[in-house]
Tab-separated table of C-alpha atoms and ligand atoms in Angstrom:
chain	number	residue	atom	x	y	z
A	1	MET	CA	-56.835	-11.873	22.759
A	2	ILE	CA	-54.762	-11.196	19.689
A	3	VAL	CA	-57.815	-10.276	17.633
A	4	ASP	CA	-58.734	-7.581	20.198
A	5	ILE	CA	-55.347	-5.947	19.661
A	6	ILE	CA	-55.899	-5.931	15.887
A	7	ASN	CA	-59.404	-4.516	16.324
A	8	LYS	CA	-58.154	-1.786	18.656
A	9	LYS	CA	-55.686	-0.558	16.031
A	10	ARG	CA	-58.314	-0.885	13.299
A	11	LEU	CA	-60.425	1.535	15.376
A	12	ASN	CA	-57.403	3.847	15.614
A	13	GLN	CA	-56.968	3.482	19.367
A	14	GLU	CA	-53.577	3.635	21.082
A	15	LEU	CA	-51.996	0.289	21.967
A	16	SER	CA	-50.176	-0.065	25.269
A	17	TYR	CA	-46.595	-1.290	25.618
A	18	LYS	CA	-47.987	-4.549	27.029
A	19	GLU	CA	-50.303	-5.103	24.041
A	20	LEU	CA	-47.545	-4.411	21.512
A	21	ASP	CA	-45.139	-6.636	23.436
A	22	THR	CA	-47.641	-9.520	23.613
A	23	PHE	CA	-48.457	-9.258	19.913
A	24	PHE	CA	-44.975	-8.902	18.458
A	25	ASN	CA	-43.289	-11.399	20.773
A	26	GLY	CA	-46.143	-13.764	19.983
A	27	TYR	CA	-45.313	-13.373	16.294
A	28	LEU	CA	-41.662	-14.157	16.905
A	29	GLU	CA	-42.564	-17.193	19.012
A	30	GLY	CA	-45.066	-18.450	16.405
A	31	THR	CA	-48.271	-18.066	18.435
A	32	VAL	CA	-49.378	-15.076	16.312
A	33	THR	CA	-49.818	-16.056	12.663
A	34	ASP	CA	-48.542	-14.341	9.518
A	35	TYR	CA	-52.083	-13.268	8.598
A	36	GLN	CA	-52.748	-11.756	12.032
A	37	ALA	CA	-49.458	-9.875	11.915
A	38	ALA	CA	-50.193	-8.700	8.364
A	39	ALA	CA	-53.611	-7.423	9.522
A	40	LEU	CA	-52.113	-5.435	12.406
A	41	LEU	CA	-49.327	-4.030	10.227
A	42	MET	CA	-51.854	-2.871	7.643
A	43	ALA	CA	-53.955	-1.222	10.390
A	44	ILE	CA	-50.774	0.548	11.570
A	45	CYS	CA	-50.031	1.640	8.002
A	46	ILE	CA	-53.506	3.121	7.670
A	47	ASN	CA	-54.008	4.596	11.145
A	48	GLY	CA	-50.413	5.325	12.143
A	49	MET	CA	-48.956	5.157	15.650
A	50	THR	CA	-48.483	7.723	18.394
A	51	ASP	CA	-44.924	8.645	19.374
A	52	GLU	CA	-45.349	6.612	22.558
A	53	GLU	CA	-46.366	3.525	20.551
A	54	THR	CA	-43.397	4.016	18.216
A	55	PHE	CA	-40.949	4.329	21.145
A	56	ALA	CA	-42.460	1.175	22.647
A	57	LEU	CA	-42.187	-0.761	19.388
A	58	THR	CA	-38.564	0.349	18.960
A	59	LYS	CA	-37.747	-0.916	22.452
A	60	ILE	CA	-39.526	-4.224	21.796
A	61	PHE	CA	-37.511	-4.667	18.578
A	62	ILE	CA	-34.226	-3.804	20.335
A	63	ASP	CA	-34.950	-6.129	23.258
A	64	SER	CA	-35.815	-9.016	20.908
A	65	GLY	CA	-32.100	-9.742	20.450
A	66	ASP	CA	-28.539	-8.916	21.422
A	67	ILE	CA	-27.296	-5.417	22.004
A	68	LEU	CA	-23.776	-5.079	20.650
A	69	ASP	CA	-21.107	-3.006	22.305
A	70	PHE	CA	-18.083	-1.878	20.315
A	71	ASP	CA	-16.995	0.858	22.753
A	72	GLU	CA	-13.405	-0.356	22.589
A	73	LEU	CA	-13.216	0.615	18.904
A	74	GLY	CA	-13.882	4.321	19.504
A	75	VAL	CA	-16.712	6.351	17.981
A	76	LEU	CA	-18.733	4.237	15.569
A	77	VAL	CA	-20.777	6.071	12.967
A	78	ASP	CA	-23.395	4.164	11.037
A	79	LYS	CA	-25.394	5.193	8.013
A	80	HIS	CA	-28.729	3.969	6.808
A	81	SER	CA	-30.799	4.729	3.755
A	82	THR	CA	-34.554	4.300	3.643
A	83	GLY	CA	-33.949	2.671	0.267
A	84	GLY	CA	-34.006	3.785	-3.312
A	85	ILE	CA	-33.832	2.555	-6.879
A	86	GLY	CA	-30.206	2.092	-7.870
A	87	ASP	CA	-29.097	3.079	-4.360
A	88	LYS	CA	-25.575	1.688	-4.115
A	89	VAL	CA	-24.390	4.512	-1.833
A	90	THR	CA	-23.315	2.194	1.012
A	91	LEU	CA	-21.069	0.202	-1.320
A	92	VAL	CA	-19.289	3.436	-2.199
A	93	ILE	CA	-19.164	5.358	1.044
A	94	ALA	CA	-18.393	2.606	3.555
A	95	PRO	CA	-14.939	1.974	1.973
A	96	ILE	CA	-14.326	5.722	1.589
A	97	VAL	CA	-15.082	6.416	5.257
A	98	ALA	CA	-12.992	3.435	6.382
A	99	ALA	CA	-10.142	4.667	4.166
A	100	CYS	CA	-10.308	7.954	6.123
A	101	SER	CA	-9.457	5.908	9.247
A	102	CYS	CA	-12.995	5.953	10.645
A	103	PRO	CA	-14.041	2.419	11.626
A	104	VAL	CA	-17.223	1.250	9.863
A	105	ILE	CA	-19.441	-1.648	10.867
A	106	LYS	CA	-22.355	-1.581	8.503
A	107	MET	CA	-25.210	-3.992	9.044
A	108	SER	CA	-27.316	-3.781	5.955
A	109	GLY	CA	-30.616	-5.177	4.796
A	110	ARG	CA	-32.167	-6.879	1.824
A	111	GLY	CA	-34.361	-5.271	-0.808
A	112	LEU	CA	-37.717	-3.921	0.307
A	113	GLY	CA	-40.557	-3.270	-2.151
A	114	TYR	CA	-39.050	-2.025	-5.411
A	115	THR	CA	-35.938	-0.736	-3.673
A	116	GLY	CA	-32.779	-2.828	-3.669
A	117	GLY	CA	-30.803	-3.919	-0.606
A	118	THR	CA	-27.049	-3.749	-0.010
A	119	ILE	CA	-26.903	-7.342	1.199
A	120	ASP	CA	-28.542	-8.695	-1.986
A	121	LYS	CA	-26.044	-6.644	-4.000
A	122	LEU	CA	-23.022	-7.920	-2.099
A	123	GLU	CA	-24.258	-11.494	-2.408
A	124	SER	CA	-23.908	-11.153	-6.173
A	125	ILE	CA	-20.131	-11.336	-5.590
A	126	PRO	CA	-19.440	-15.092	-5.632
A	127	GLY	CA	-18.352	-16.306	-2.198
A	128	PHE	CA	-19.040	-13.009	-0.383
A	129	ARG	CA	-20.240	-13.814	3.134
A	130	VAL	CA	-22.950	-11.614	4.625
A	131	ASP	CA	-23.492	-13.694	7.754
A	132	LEU	CA	-20.487	-12.792	9.881
A	133	THR	CA	-20.673	-13.678	13.569
A	134	ASP	CA	-20.194	-11.024	16.251
A	135	GLU	CA	-16.628	-12.299	16.788
A	136	GLU	CA	-15.827	-12.173	13.066
A	137	ILE	CA	-17.226	-8.642	12.839
A	138	TYR	CA	-15.054	-7.561	15.723
A	139	GLU	CA	-11.909	-9.213	14.346
A	140	GLN	CA	-12.388	-7.805	10.844
A	141	VAL	CA	-13.064	-4.245	11.935
A	142	LYS	CA	-9.943	-4.348	14.093
A	143	LYS	CA	-7.938	-5.662	11.119
A	144	ILE	CA	-9.200	-3.625	8.150
A	145	GLY	CA	-11.530	-1.049	9.748
A	146	LEU	CA	-14.531	-2.112	7.679
A	147	VAL	CA	-17.321	-4.690	7.733
A	148	ILE	CA	-20.529	-4.837	5.693
A	149	THR	CA	-22.708	-7.706	6.787
A	150	GLY	CA	-26.337	-8.708	7.210
A	151	GLN	CA	-28.163	-8.150	10.411
A	152	THR	CA	-26.790	-10.925	12.651
A	153	LYS	CA	-29.337	-13.549	13.635
A	154	ASP	CA	-29.496	-12.206	17.122
A	155	LEU	CA	-29.690	-8.507	16.304
A	156	ALA	CA	-33.259	-7.161	16.357
A	157	PRO	CA	-34.586	-10.510	15.046
A	158	MET	CA	-38.113	-9.211	15.397
A	159	ASP	CA	-37.421	-6.448	12.887
A	160	LYS	CA	-36.015	-9.024	10.472
A	161	ALA	CA	-39.207	-11.099	10.652
A	162	ILE	CA	-41.548	-8.115	10.422
A	163	TYR	CA	-39.523	-6.487	7.608
A	164	ALA	CA	-39.881	-9.584	5.421
A	165	LEU	CA	-43.634	-9.671	6.047
A	166	ARG	CA	-44.071	-5.933	5.366
A	167	ASP	CA	-42.212	-6.313	2.091
A	168	VAL	CA	-44.810	-8.629	0.599
A	169	THR	CA	-47.981	-7.239	2.195
A	170	GLY	CA	-47.839	-3.603	1.053
A	171	CYS	CA	-46.831	-2.433	4.536
A	172	VAL	CA	-43.530	-0.745	3.849
A	173	SER	CA	-44.509	2.913	3.611
A	174	SER	CA	-45.383	3.587	7.230
A	175	ILE	CA	-43.448	6.299	9.070
A	176	PRO	CA	-43.591	4.699	12.573
A	177	LEU	CA	-42.756	1.242	11.179
A	178	ILE	CA	-39.797	2.611	9.227
A	179	ALA	CA	-38.563	4.632	12.236
A	180	SER	CA	-38.690	1.718	14.666
A	181	SER	CA	-37.198	-0.688	12.119
A	182	ILE	CA	-34.196	1.503	11.339
A	183	MET	CA	-33.524	2.861	14.805
A	184	SER	CA	-33.828	-0.505	16.571
A	185	LYS	CA	-31.154	-1.990	14.280
A	186	LYS	CA	-28.811	0.963	14.620
A	187	ILE	CA	-29.116	1.122	18.413
A	188	ALA	CA	-28.827	-2.634	18.941
A	189	GLY	CA	-25.899	-2.650	16.488
A	190	GLY	CA	-23.837	-0.411	18.762
A	191	ALA	CA	-23.684	2.765	16.629
A	192	ASP	CA	-22.702	5.870	18.611
A	193	LYS	CA	-23.736	8.302	15.870
A	194	ILE	CA	-26.242	7.661	13.114
A	195	LEU	CA	-26.634	9.282	9.700
A	196	ILE	CA	-29.908	8.584	7.909
A	197	ASP	CA	-30.447	9.217	4.217
A	198	ILE	CA	-34.213	9.663	3.860
A	199	LYS	CA	-35.151	9.246	0.247
A	200	VAL	CA	-38.158	11.098	-1.105
A	201	GLY	CA	-39.858	10.739	-4.444
A	202	LYS	CA	-41.505	8.308	-6.808
A	203	GLY	CA	-38.858	5.604	-6.388
A	204	ALA	CA	-38.757	5.852	-2.576
A	205	LEU	CA	-40.798	4.487	0.318
A	206	LEU	CA	-41.897	8.080	1.055
A	207	GLU	CA	-43.219	10.359	-1.666
A	208	THR	CA	-43.365	13.773	0.011
A	209	GLU	CA	-40.936	16.009	1.839
A	210	GLU	CA	-43.538	16.461	4.585
A	211	GLU	CA	-43.493	12.712	5.332
A	212	ALA	CA	-39.685	12.715	5.242
A	213	LEU	CA	-39.556	15.544	7.793
A	214	LYS	CA	-41.922	13.621	10.085
A	215	LEU	CA	-39.709	10.534	9.826
A	216	SER	CA	-36.629	12.640	10.510
A	217	ASP	CA	-38.196	14.194	13.656
A	218	LEU	CA	-39.281	10.803	14.931
A	219	MET	CA	-35.848	9.216	14.455
A	220	ILE	CA	-34.087	12.156	16.119
A	221	LYS	CA	-36.493	11.805	19.089
A	222	ILE	CA	-35.762	8.060	19.338
A	223	GLY	CA	-32.021	8.833	19.142
A	224	LYS	CA	-32.365	11.266	22.089
A	225	ILE	CA	-33.960	8.570	24.252
A	226	TYR	CA	-30.905	6.343	23.660
A	227	HIS	CA	-28.353	9.234	23.766
A	228	ARG	CA	-27.306	8.813	20.117
A	229	GLU	CA	-26.581	11.717	17.797
A	230	VAL	CA	-28.832	11.330	14.748
A	231	ARG	CA	-28.454	13.440	11.585
A	232	CYS	CA	-30.930	13.052	8.727
A	233	LYS	CA	-30.478	14.071	5.099
A	234	ILE	CA	-33.541	14.255	2.889
A	235	THR	CA	-32.522	13.389	-0.667
A	236	ASN	CA	-34.240	13.141	-4.043
A	237	MET	CA	-35.386	9.758	-5.334
A	238	ASN	CA	-37.518	10.754	-8.311
A	239	ILE	CA	-34.866	9.613	-10.734
A	240	PRO	CA	-32.736	6.488	-10.323
A	241	LEU	CA	-29.370	6.862	-8.595
A	242	GLY	CA	-26.655	6.533	-11.183
A	243	TYR	CA	-26.589	4.239	-14.202
A	244	ALA	CA	-27.152	0.746	-12.778
A	245	ILE	CA	-30.189	-0.946	-11.210
A	246	GLY	CA	-29.913	-4.549	-10.093
A	247	ASN	CA	-27.327	-6.401	-8.072
A	248	SER	CA	-24.035	-7.248	-9.806
A	249	VAL	CA	-24.519	-4.245	-12.130
A	250	GLU	CA	-24.677	-1.972	-9.097
A	251	VAL	CA	-21.566	-3.498	-7.539
A	252	LYS	CA	-19.748	-2.787	-10.797
A	253	GLU	CA	-20.937	0.829	-10.808
A	254	ALA	CA	-19.856	1.298	-7.177
A	255	MET	CA	-16.381	0.055	-8.161
A	256	ASP	CA	-16.268	2.533	-11.037
A	257	ILE	CA	-17.078	5.404	-8.679
A	258	LEU	CA	-14.468	4.265	-6.172
A	259	GLN	CA	-11.913	4.225	-8.974
A	260	GLY	CA	-12.898	7.770	-9.955
A	261	LYS	CA	-14.203	6.587	-13.351
A	262	GLU	CA	-17.605	8.145	-12.774
A	263	ARG	CA	-17.733	11.800	-11.761
A	264	ASP	CA	-20.080	14.772	-11.917
A	265	ASN	CA	-23.455	13.173	-11.508
A	266	TYR	CA	-26.050	13.302	-8.750
A	267	LEU	CA	-25.074	9.889	-7.329
A	268	VAL	CA	-21.387	10.765	-7.075
A	269	ASP	CA	-22.175	14.118	-5.425
A	270	LEU	CA	-24.484	12.367	-2.966
A	271	CYS	CA	-21.809	9.786	-2.104
A	272	TYR	CA	-19.229	12.494	-1.422
A	273	ASP	CA	-21.719	14.470	0.646
A	274	LEU	CA	-22.788	11.528	2.827
A	275	ALA	CA	-19.241	10.203	3.215
A	276	SER	CA	-18.084	13.676	4.324
A	277	GLU	CA	-20.950	13.878	6.806
A	278	MET	CA	-19.937	10.514	8.308
A	279	VAL	CA	-16.266	11.446	8.541
A	280	SER	CA	-17.215	14.773	10.120
A	281	MET	CA	-19.353	12.969	12.731
A	282	SER	CA	-16.771	10.280	13.394
A	283	LYS	CA	-13.795	12.604	13.815
A	284	SER	CA	-15.809	15.560	15.176
A	285	ILE	CA	-14.341	17.831	12.500
A	286	SER	CA	-15.975	20.331	10.142
A	287	LYS	CA	-17.698	19.118	6.984
A	288	GLU	CA	-15.126	21.046	4.874
A	289	GLU	CA	-12.188	19.279	6.509
A	290	ALA	CA	-13.970	15.948	6.130
A	291	THR	CA	-14.662	16.580	2.427
A	292	LYS	CA	-10.928	17.109	1.824
A	293	LEU	CA	-10.131	13.743	3.439
A	294	VAL	CA	-12.876	12.025	1.420
A	295	LYS	CA	-11.622	13.415	-1.916
A	296	GLU	CA	-8.075	12.394	-1.076
A	297	ALA	CA	-9.172	8.856	-0.162
A	298	VAL	CA	-10.727	8.413	-3.613
A	299	ASP	CA	-8.090	10.280	-5.637
A	300	LYS	CA	-5.204	8.366	-4.066
A	301	GLY	CA	-6.929	5.012	-4.587
A	302	TYR	CA	-7.192	4.221	-0.843
A	303	ALA	CA	-10.976	3.871	-0.971
A	304	TYR	CA	-10.941	1.375	-3.847
A	305	GLN	CA	-8.187	-0.615	-2.121
A	306	LYS	CA	-10.344	-0.702	1.003
A	307	PHE	CA	-13.252	-2.080	-1.046
A	308	LEU	CA	-11.006	-4.849	-2.426
A	309	GLU	CA	-9.789	-5.644	1.111
A	310	LEU	CA	-13.401	-5.890	2.235
A	311	VAL	CA	-14.322	-8.308	-0.554
A	312	LYS	CA	-11.287	-10.474	0.094
A	313	SER	CA	-11.752	-10.503	3.835
A	314	GLN	CA	-15.387	-11.628	3.475
A	315	GLY	CA	-14.493	-14.410	1.021
A	316	GLY	CA	-15.681	-12.804	-2.235
A	317	ASN	CA	-14.151	-13.164	-5.687
A	318	ILE	CA	-14.647	-9.876	-7.496
A	319	GLU	CA	-13.192	-11.286	-10.744
A	320	LYS	CA	-16.241	-13.530	-10.995
A	321	LEU	CA	-18.990	-10.915	-10.754
A	322	PRO	CA	-21.769	-12.452	-12.866
A	323	LEU	CA	-23.707	-10.631	-15.571
A	324	SER	CA	-26.205	-12.180	-17.962
A	325	LYS	CA	-25.049	-12.363	-21.556
A	326	LYS	CA	-28.639	-12.040	-22.770
A	327	GLU	CA	-29.331	-8.406	-23.488
A	328	GLN	CA	-32.357	-6.414	-24.631
A	329	TYR	CA	-32.470	-2.700	-25.253
A	330	ILE	CA	-34.721	0.297	-24.699
A	331	ILE	CA	-34.404	2.616	-27.674
A	332	ALA	CA	-35.105	6.373	-27.721
A	333	HIS	CA	-38.541	7.111	-29.191
A	334	LYS	CA	-37.531	10.658	-30.169
A	335	SER	CA	-34.643	13.097	-30.254
A	336	GLY	CA	-34.125	15.748	-27.582
A	337	ILE	CA	-33.039	16.231	-23.984
A	338	ILE	CA	-33.961	13.659	-21.329
A	339	THR	CA	-36.018	15.607	-18.784
A	340	ASN	CA	-37.070	12.699	-16.552
A	341	ILE	CA	-36.390	9.006	-15.963
A	342	ASP	CA	-39.107	7.207	-14.021
A	343	ALA	CA	-37.330	5.504	-11.123
A	344	LEU	CA	-40.415	3.598	-9.999
A	345	GLU	CA	-41.010	2.061	-13.437
A	346	LEU	CA	-37.373	0.980	-13.560
A	347	GLY	CA	-37.683	-0.464	-10.043
A	348	LYS	CA	-40.715	-2.495	-11.147
A	349	LEU	CA	-38.886	-3.656	-14.248
A	350	SER	CA	-35.862	-4.736	-12.241
A	351	VAL	CA	-38.033	-6.747	-9.799
A	352	SER	CA	-39.838	-8.369	-12.744
A	353	LEU	CA	-36.467	-9.411	-14.201
A	354	GLY	CA	-35.668	-11.238	-10.936
A	355	ALA	CA	-33.407	-8.624	-9.309
A	356	GLY	CA	-35.903	-8.182	-6.414
A	357	ARG	CA	-38.431	-10.294	-4.520
A	358	THR	CA	-42.127	-10.839	-5.141
A	359	SER	CA	-42.656	-13.154	-2.160
A	360	LYS	CA	-40.849	-13.732	1.139
A	361	ASP	CA	-39.026	-16.743	-0.264
A	362	SER	CA	-38.203	-15.479	-3.792
A	363	LYS	CA	-34.626	-16.002	-4.872
A	364	ILE	CA	-32.741	-13.045	-6.296
A	365	ASP	CA	-31.043	-13.477	-9.671
A	366	PRO	CA	-27.721	-11.597	-9.362
A	367	LYS	CA	-27.055	-11.609	-13.108
A	368	VAL	CA	-30.036	-9.566	-14.267
A	369	GLY	CA	-30.396	-5.815	-14.165
A	370	ILE	CA	-30.569	-2.516	-15.988
A	371	LYS	CA	-27.774	-0.293	-17.227
A	372	LEU	CA	-28.774	3.208	-18.310
A	373	HIS	CA	-26.674	4.792	-21.037
A	374	HIS	CA	-27.917	8.326	-20.449
A	375	LEU	CA	-28.996	10.356	-17.426
A	376	VAL	CA	-31.384	13.282	-17.025
A	377	GLY	CA	-30.147	16.405	-18.826
A	378	GLU	CA	-28.365	14.523	-21.605
A	379	GLU	CA	-29.152	14.921	-25.284
A	380	VAL	CA	-30.130	11.845	-27.303
A	381	SER	CA	-31.224	11.077	-30.849
A	382	ARG	CA	-34.171	8.923	-31.874
A	383	GLY	CA	-32.908	5.331	-32.182
A	384	ASP	CA	-30.132	5.697	-29.551
A	385	THR	CA	-29.893	2.961	-26.938
A	386	LEU	CA	-31.166	4.412	-23.659
A	387	ALA	CA	-30.781	1.274	-21.562
A	388	THR	CA	-29.383	-2.237	-21.762
A	389	ILE	CA	-31.524	-4.780	-19.952
A	390	TYR	CA	-29.702	-7.928	-18.776
A	391	VAL	CA	-32.295	-10.700	-18.753
A	392	LYS	CA	-32.509	-14.371	-17.879
A	393	SER	CA	-34.803	-15.040	-20.803
A	394	LYS	CA	-36.591	-12.744	-23.240
A	395	VAL	CA	-39.058	-10.320	-21.563
A	396	LYS	CA	-41.612	-7.795	-22.786
A	397	LEU	CA	-40.022	-4.437	-22.107
A	398	PRO	CA	-41.905	-1.236	-21.274
A	399	LYS	CA	-41.946	1.403	-23.993
A	400	SER	CA	-39.228	4.045	-23.975
A	401	LYS	CA	-41.817	6.832	-23.539
A	402	ASP	CA	-43.198	5.171	-20.386
A	403	ILE	CA	-39.818	5.559	-18.676
A	404	PHE	CA	-37.917	8.368	-20.388
A	405	GLU	CA	-39.375	11.841	-20.840
A	406	ILE	CA	-37.602	13.465	-23.756
A	407	GLU	CA	-38.267	17.028	-24.842
A	408	LYS	CA	-37.225	18.685	-28.065
A	409	LYS	CA	-34.490	21.249	-27.467
A	410	SER	CA	-36.571	23.977	-29.133
A	411	SER	CA	-39.564	23.424	-26.811
A	412	LEU	CA	-37.260	23.507	-23.759
A	413	LYS	CA	-35.831	26.849	-24.840
A	414	LYS	CA	-39.349	28.342	-25.065
A	415	LYS	CA	-40.196	27.312	-21.445
B	1	LIG	N1	-35.058	0.417	5.934
B	1	LIG	C1	-35.252	-0.326	7.051
B	1	LIG	O1	-34.313	-0.846	7.631
B	1	LIG	N2	-36.482	-0.484	7.513
B	1	LIG	C2	-37.534	0.050	6.918
B	1	LIG	O2	-38.622	-0.133	7.388
B	1	LIG	C3	-37.342	0.813	5.750
B	1	LIG	C4	-36.091	0.987	5.278
């Protein structure tokens, strides 16, 4: 009985492949209810899973749908991020990597918890289609070398259903659930090599480096079972990535980076690093050689052109990127150097504006979001605008001191 499976996990006992298969396929078929699935997921979050259970769950997710095969296109490298606040890295690096002549088929997800999702961001471009069929994906990658689309209906559909339920039941931060969710999609999606950006910090699904290392080990082990090279990068998510948090605002920032308008900040460095890693994996060349190609692709404008080709090919109109005209501002409460910006608080604010979901069926508002005017390390004066908040209608904003830590220059010198 289904309830026996839930009880077994509640008592921290190992579930067999058969039990996991019965439960999760039952959920997909509708014989296991949302509340039963939520109960099991919460028990997994609390008690964890053994490696064997995680491998089994990954296989069940993979087998729930199609397994794509793009062997004809050469070595396909895919990248996945565990999700962060202001994480628009995919929007930047997918066109860069494609502009370096490495084919990219990126199947992305929606926002999870307070972290945004690439698909929600791309949908803020009017007309942009994120539901390409397998045939369309194939045709487009052959034509322009780049596709960013949602998980197709038939690709790991069980992960799609479980992911949406985890999002609204506090079940996102579980290492085995994250590992099986990510790896099932990447393997079913036909990636030969997989780069995972594991975010750690207050604005991420995982808060400690120790958890990130466990996730990394688990995903590398799953990769070995399926003969896929997996590289993991553990990157900081205590402060938001770049200036924009939201959907259309993040698309705009990604375009600025691709045009070389934004340089020398943590986000830009991260984008160059991850893009170089992907190019190095795809072409089997050194990271140094790959970095040269990446820089050239941006400097010569090829990467931005590739982004525009992508938007056009998927039906989007970039001229019509919406942004609310209603603005509110967060003003500096004192003068000094910004020593911290609380990513989690900004993530919560952006969800409360309507840029993320609070229930499975919430609709995202593409026009709302946050634009920071200053990053960590910059000097500001009391009364300066620290952030513009694009709202649908007037909201109560958090206080500047609850988000921005500012220290007087003199006290910093003493430290
Ligand atoms: N990204 C995913 O695809 N799945 C997770 O569970 C977390 C991040």
